[in-house]
PDB file of C-alpha atoms in Angstrom:
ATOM      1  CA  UNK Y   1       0.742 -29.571  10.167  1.00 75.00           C
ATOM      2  CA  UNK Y   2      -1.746 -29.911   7.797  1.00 84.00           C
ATOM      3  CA  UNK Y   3      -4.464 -29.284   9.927  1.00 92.00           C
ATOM      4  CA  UNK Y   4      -2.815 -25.925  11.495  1.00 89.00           C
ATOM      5  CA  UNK Y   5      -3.000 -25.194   7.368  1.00 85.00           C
ATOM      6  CA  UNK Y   6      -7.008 -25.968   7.536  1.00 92.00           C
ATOM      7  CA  UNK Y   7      -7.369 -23.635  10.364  1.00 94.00           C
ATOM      8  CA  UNK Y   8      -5.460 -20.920   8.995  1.00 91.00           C
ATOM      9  CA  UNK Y   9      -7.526 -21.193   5.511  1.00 90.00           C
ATOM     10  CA  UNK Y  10     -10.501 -21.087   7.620  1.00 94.00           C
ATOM     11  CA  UNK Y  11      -9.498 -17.782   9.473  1.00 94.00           C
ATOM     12  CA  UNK Y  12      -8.514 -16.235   5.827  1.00 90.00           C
ATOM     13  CA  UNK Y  13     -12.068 -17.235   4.289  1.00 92.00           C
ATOM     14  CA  UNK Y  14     -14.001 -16.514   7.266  1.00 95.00           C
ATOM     15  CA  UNK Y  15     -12.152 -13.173   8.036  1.00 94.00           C
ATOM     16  CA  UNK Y  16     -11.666 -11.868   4.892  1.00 90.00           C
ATOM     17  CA  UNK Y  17     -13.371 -13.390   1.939  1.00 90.00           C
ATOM     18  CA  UNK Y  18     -16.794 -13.759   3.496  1.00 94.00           C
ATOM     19  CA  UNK Y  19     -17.293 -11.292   5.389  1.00 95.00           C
ATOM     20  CA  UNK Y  20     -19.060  -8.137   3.732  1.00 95.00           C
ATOM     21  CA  UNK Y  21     -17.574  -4.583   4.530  1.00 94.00           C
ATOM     22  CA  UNK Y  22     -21.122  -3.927   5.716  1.00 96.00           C
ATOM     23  CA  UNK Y  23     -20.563  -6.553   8.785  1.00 96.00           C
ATOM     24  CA  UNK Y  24     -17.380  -4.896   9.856  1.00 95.00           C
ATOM     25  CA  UNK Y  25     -19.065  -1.548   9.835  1.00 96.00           C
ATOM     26  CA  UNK Y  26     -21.948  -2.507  11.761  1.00 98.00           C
ATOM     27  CA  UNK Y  27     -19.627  -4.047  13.891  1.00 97.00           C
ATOM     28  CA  UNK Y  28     -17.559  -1.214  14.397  1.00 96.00           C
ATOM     29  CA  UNK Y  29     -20.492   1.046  15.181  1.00 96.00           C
ATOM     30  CA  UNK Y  30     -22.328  -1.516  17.073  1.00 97.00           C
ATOM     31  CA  UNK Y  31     -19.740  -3.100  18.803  1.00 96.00           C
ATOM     32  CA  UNK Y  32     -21.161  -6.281  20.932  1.00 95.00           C
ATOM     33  CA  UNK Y  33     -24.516  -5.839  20.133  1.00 97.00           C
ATOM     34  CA  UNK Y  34     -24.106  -6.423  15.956  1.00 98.00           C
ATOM     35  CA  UNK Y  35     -25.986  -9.240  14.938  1.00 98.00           C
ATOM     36  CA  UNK Y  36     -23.363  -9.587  12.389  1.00 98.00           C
ATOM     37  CA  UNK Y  37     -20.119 -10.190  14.868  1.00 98.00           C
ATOM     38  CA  UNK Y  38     -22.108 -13.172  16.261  1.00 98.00           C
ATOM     39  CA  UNK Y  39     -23.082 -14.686  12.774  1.00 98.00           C
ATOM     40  CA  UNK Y  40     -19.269 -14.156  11.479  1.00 98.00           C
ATOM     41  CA  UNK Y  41     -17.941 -16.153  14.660  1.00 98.00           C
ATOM     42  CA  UNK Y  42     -20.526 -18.792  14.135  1.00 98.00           C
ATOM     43  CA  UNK Y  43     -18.992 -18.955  10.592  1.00 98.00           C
ATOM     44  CA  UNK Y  44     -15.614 -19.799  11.476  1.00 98.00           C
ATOM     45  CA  UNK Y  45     -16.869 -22.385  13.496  1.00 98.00           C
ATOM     46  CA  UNK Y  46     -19.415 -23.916  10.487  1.00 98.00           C
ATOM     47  CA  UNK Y  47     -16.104 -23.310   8.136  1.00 98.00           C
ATOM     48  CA  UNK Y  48     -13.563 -25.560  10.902  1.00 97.00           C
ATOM     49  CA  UNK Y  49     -15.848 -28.326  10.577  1.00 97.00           C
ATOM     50  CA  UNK Y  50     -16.107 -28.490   6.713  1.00 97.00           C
ATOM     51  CA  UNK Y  51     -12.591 -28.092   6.179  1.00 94.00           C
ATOM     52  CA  UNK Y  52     -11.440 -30.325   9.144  1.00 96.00           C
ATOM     53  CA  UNK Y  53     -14.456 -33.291   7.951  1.00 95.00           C
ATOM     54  CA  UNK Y  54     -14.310 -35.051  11.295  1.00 95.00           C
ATOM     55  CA  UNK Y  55     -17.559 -35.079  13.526  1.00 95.00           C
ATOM     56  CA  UNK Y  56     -15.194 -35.024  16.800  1.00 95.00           C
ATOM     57  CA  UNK Y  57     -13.605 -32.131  15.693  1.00 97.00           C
ATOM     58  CA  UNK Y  58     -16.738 -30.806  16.721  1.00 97.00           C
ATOM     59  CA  UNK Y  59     -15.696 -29.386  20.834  1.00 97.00           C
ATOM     60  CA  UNK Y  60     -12.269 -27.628  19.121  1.00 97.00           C
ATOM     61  CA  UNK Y  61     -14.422 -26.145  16.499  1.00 98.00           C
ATOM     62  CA  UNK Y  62     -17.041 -24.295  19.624  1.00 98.00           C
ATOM     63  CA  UNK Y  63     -13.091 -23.473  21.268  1.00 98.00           C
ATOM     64  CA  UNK Y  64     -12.464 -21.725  17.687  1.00 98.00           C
ATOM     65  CA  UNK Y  65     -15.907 -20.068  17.998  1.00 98.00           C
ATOM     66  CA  UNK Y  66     -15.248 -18.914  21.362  1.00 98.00           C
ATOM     67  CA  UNK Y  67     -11.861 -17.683  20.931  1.00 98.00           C
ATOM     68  CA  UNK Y  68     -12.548 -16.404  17.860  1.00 98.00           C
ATOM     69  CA  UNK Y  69     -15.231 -13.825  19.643  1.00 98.00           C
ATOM     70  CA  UNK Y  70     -13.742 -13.154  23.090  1.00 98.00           C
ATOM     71  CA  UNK Y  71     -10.829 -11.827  20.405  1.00 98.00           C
ATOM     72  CA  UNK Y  72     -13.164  -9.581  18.228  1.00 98.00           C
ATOM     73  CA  UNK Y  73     -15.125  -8.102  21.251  1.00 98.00           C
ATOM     74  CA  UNK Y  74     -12.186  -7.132  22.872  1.00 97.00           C
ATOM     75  CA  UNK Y  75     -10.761  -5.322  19.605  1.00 97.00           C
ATOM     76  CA  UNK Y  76     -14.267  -4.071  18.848  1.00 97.00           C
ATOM     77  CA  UNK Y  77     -14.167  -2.259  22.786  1.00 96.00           C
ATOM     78  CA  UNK Y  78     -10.916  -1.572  22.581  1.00 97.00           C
ATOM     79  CA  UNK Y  79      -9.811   0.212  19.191  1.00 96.00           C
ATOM     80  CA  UNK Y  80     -10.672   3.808  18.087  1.00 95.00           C
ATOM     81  CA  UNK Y  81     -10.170   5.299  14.697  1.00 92.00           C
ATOM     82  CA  UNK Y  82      -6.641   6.375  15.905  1.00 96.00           C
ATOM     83  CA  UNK Y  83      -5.764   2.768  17.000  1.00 96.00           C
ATOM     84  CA  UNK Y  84      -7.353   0.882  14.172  1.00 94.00           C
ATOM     85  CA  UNK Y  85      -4.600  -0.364  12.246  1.00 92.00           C
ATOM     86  CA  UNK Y  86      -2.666  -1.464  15.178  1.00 94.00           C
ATOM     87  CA  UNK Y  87      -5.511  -3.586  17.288  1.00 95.00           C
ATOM     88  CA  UNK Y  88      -6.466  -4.897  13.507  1.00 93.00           C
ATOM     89  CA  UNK Y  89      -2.836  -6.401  13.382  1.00 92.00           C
ATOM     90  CA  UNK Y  90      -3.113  -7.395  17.897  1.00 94.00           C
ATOM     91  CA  UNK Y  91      -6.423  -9.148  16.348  1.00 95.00           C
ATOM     92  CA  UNK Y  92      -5.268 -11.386  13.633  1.00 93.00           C
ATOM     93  CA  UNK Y  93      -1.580 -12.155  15.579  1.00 92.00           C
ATOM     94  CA  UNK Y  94      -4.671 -13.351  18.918  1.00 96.00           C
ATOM     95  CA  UNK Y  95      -6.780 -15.576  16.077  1.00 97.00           C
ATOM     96  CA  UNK Y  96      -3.112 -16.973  14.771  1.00 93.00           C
ATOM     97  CA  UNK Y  97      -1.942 -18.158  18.389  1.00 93.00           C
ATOM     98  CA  UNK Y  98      -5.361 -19.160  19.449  1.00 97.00           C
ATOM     99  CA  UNK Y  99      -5.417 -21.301  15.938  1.00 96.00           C
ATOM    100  CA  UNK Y 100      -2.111 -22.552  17.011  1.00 91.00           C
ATOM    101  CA  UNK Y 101      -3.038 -23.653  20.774  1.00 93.00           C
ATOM    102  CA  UNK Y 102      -5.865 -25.535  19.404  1.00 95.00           C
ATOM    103  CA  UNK Y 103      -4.018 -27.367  16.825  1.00 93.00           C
ATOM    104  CA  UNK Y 104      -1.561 -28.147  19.754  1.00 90.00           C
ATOM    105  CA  UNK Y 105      -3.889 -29.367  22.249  1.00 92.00           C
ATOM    106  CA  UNK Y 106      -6.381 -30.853  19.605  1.00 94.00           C
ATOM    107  CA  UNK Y 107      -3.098 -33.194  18.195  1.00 90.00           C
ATOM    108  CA  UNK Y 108      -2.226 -34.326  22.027  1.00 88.00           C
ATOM    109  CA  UNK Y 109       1.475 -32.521  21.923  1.00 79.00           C
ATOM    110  CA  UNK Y 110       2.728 -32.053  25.358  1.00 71.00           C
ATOM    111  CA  UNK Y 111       5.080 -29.377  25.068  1.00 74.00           C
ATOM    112  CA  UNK Y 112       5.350 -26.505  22.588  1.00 70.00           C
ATOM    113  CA  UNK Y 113       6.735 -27.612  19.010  1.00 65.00           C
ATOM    114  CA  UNK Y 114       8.043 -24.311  17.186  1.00 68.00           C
ATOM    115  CA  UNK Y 115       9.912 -26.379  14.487  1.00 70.00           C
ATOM    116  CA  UNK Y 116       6.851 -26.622  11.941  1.00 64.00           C
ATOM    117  CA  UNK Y 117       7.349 -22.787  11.540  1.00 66.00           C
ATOM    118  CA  UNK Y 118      10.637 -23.973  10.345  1.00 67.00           C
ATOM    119  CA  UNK Y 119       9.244 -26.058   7.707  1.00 69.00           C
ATOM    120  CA  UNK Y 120       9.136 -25.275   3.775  1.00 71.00           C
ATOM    121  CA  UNK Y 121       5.797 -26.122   3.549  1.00 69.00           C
ATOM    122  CA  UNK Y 122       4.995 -23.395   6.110  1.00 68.00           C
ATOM    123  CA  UNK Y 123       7.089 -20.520   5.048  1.00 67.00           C
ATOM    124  CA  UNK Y 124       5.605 -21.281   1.718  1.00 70.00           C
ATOM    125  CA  UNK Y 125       2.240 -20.408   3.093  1.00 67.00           C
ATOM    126  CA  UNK Y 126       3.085 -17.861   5.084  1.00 66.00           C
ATOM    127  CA  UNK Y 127       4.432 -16.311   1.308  1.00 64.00           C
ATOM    128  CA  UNK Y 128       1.688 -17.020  -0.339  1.00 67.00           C
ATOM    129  CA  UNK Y 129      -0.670 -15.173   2.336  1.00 63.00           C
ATOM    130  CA  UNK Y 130       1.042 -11.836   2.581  1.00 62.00           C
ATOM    131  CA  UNK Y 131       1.209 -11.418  -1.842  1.00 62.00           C
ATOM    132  CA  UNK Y 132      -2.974 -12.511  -2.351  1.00 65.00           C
ATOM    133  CA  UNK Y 133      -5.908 -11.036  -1.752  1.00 57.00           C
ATOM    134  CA  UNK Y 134      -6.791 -11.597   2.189  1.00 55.00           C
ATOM    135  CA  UNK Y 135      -4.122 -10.379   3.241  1.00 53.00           C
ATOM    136  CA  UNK Y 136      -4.698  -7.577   1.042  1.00 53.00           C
ATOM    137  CA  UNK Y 137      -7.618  -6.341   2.515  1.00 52.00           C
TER     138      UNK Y 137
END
């Protein structure tokens, strides 16, 4: 469990704490073609292998960059002003599943184990995301 924690800090830092208002408008008006959206997925992917410390981490950290910008482009295509909010929340429940399947397959389970969302530790988390600052924003 503790490295589905790592991954979700990773998403929160790279998501929200550093990345500049100015990226996500250049995104927004650039879509695909922002230099910006490519060097905030490469992020998350630098960030997974800090927090994670393990060199053979190194194929489910490129998964996390990959998912991590098949998700974005599609929201980036997809939303308009009037749809914001809701492809905003479509986006971050993608990243939190995606985050999820790679913490599954990266650990070796073999079937789907829903009972660390059960756990104190986890709720606890989950708490202290929704009352600080990236979820905030």
């Amino acid at each position: 469990m503790i490295l589905f924690i790592k991954l979700l800090l990773v998403h929160m830092v790279g998501d929200f704490l550093l990345q500049p208002t100015s990226w996500v408008l250049a995104k927004e008006e650039r879509k695909w073609k922002a230099y910006q959206l490519y060097v905030h997925i490469i992020l998350h992917g630098v960030l997974a292998m800090v927090l994670v410390w393990d060199w053979n981490f190194w194929p489910w950290a490129l998964l996390i960059v990959f998912s991590h910008g098949i998700i974005d482009i599609t929201k980036l295509i997809l939303q308009n002003d009037r749809t914001k909010r809701y492809y905003f929340f479509a986006d971050q429940l993608a990243h939190f599943v995606s985050l999820y399947l790679i913490y599954f397959w990266y650990v070796g389970y073999t079937r789907i184990d829903i009972s660390l969302f059960s756990e104190d530790r986890f709720l606890l988390l989950v708490l202290i995301v929704f009352l600080t600052f990236p979820s905030s924003v």
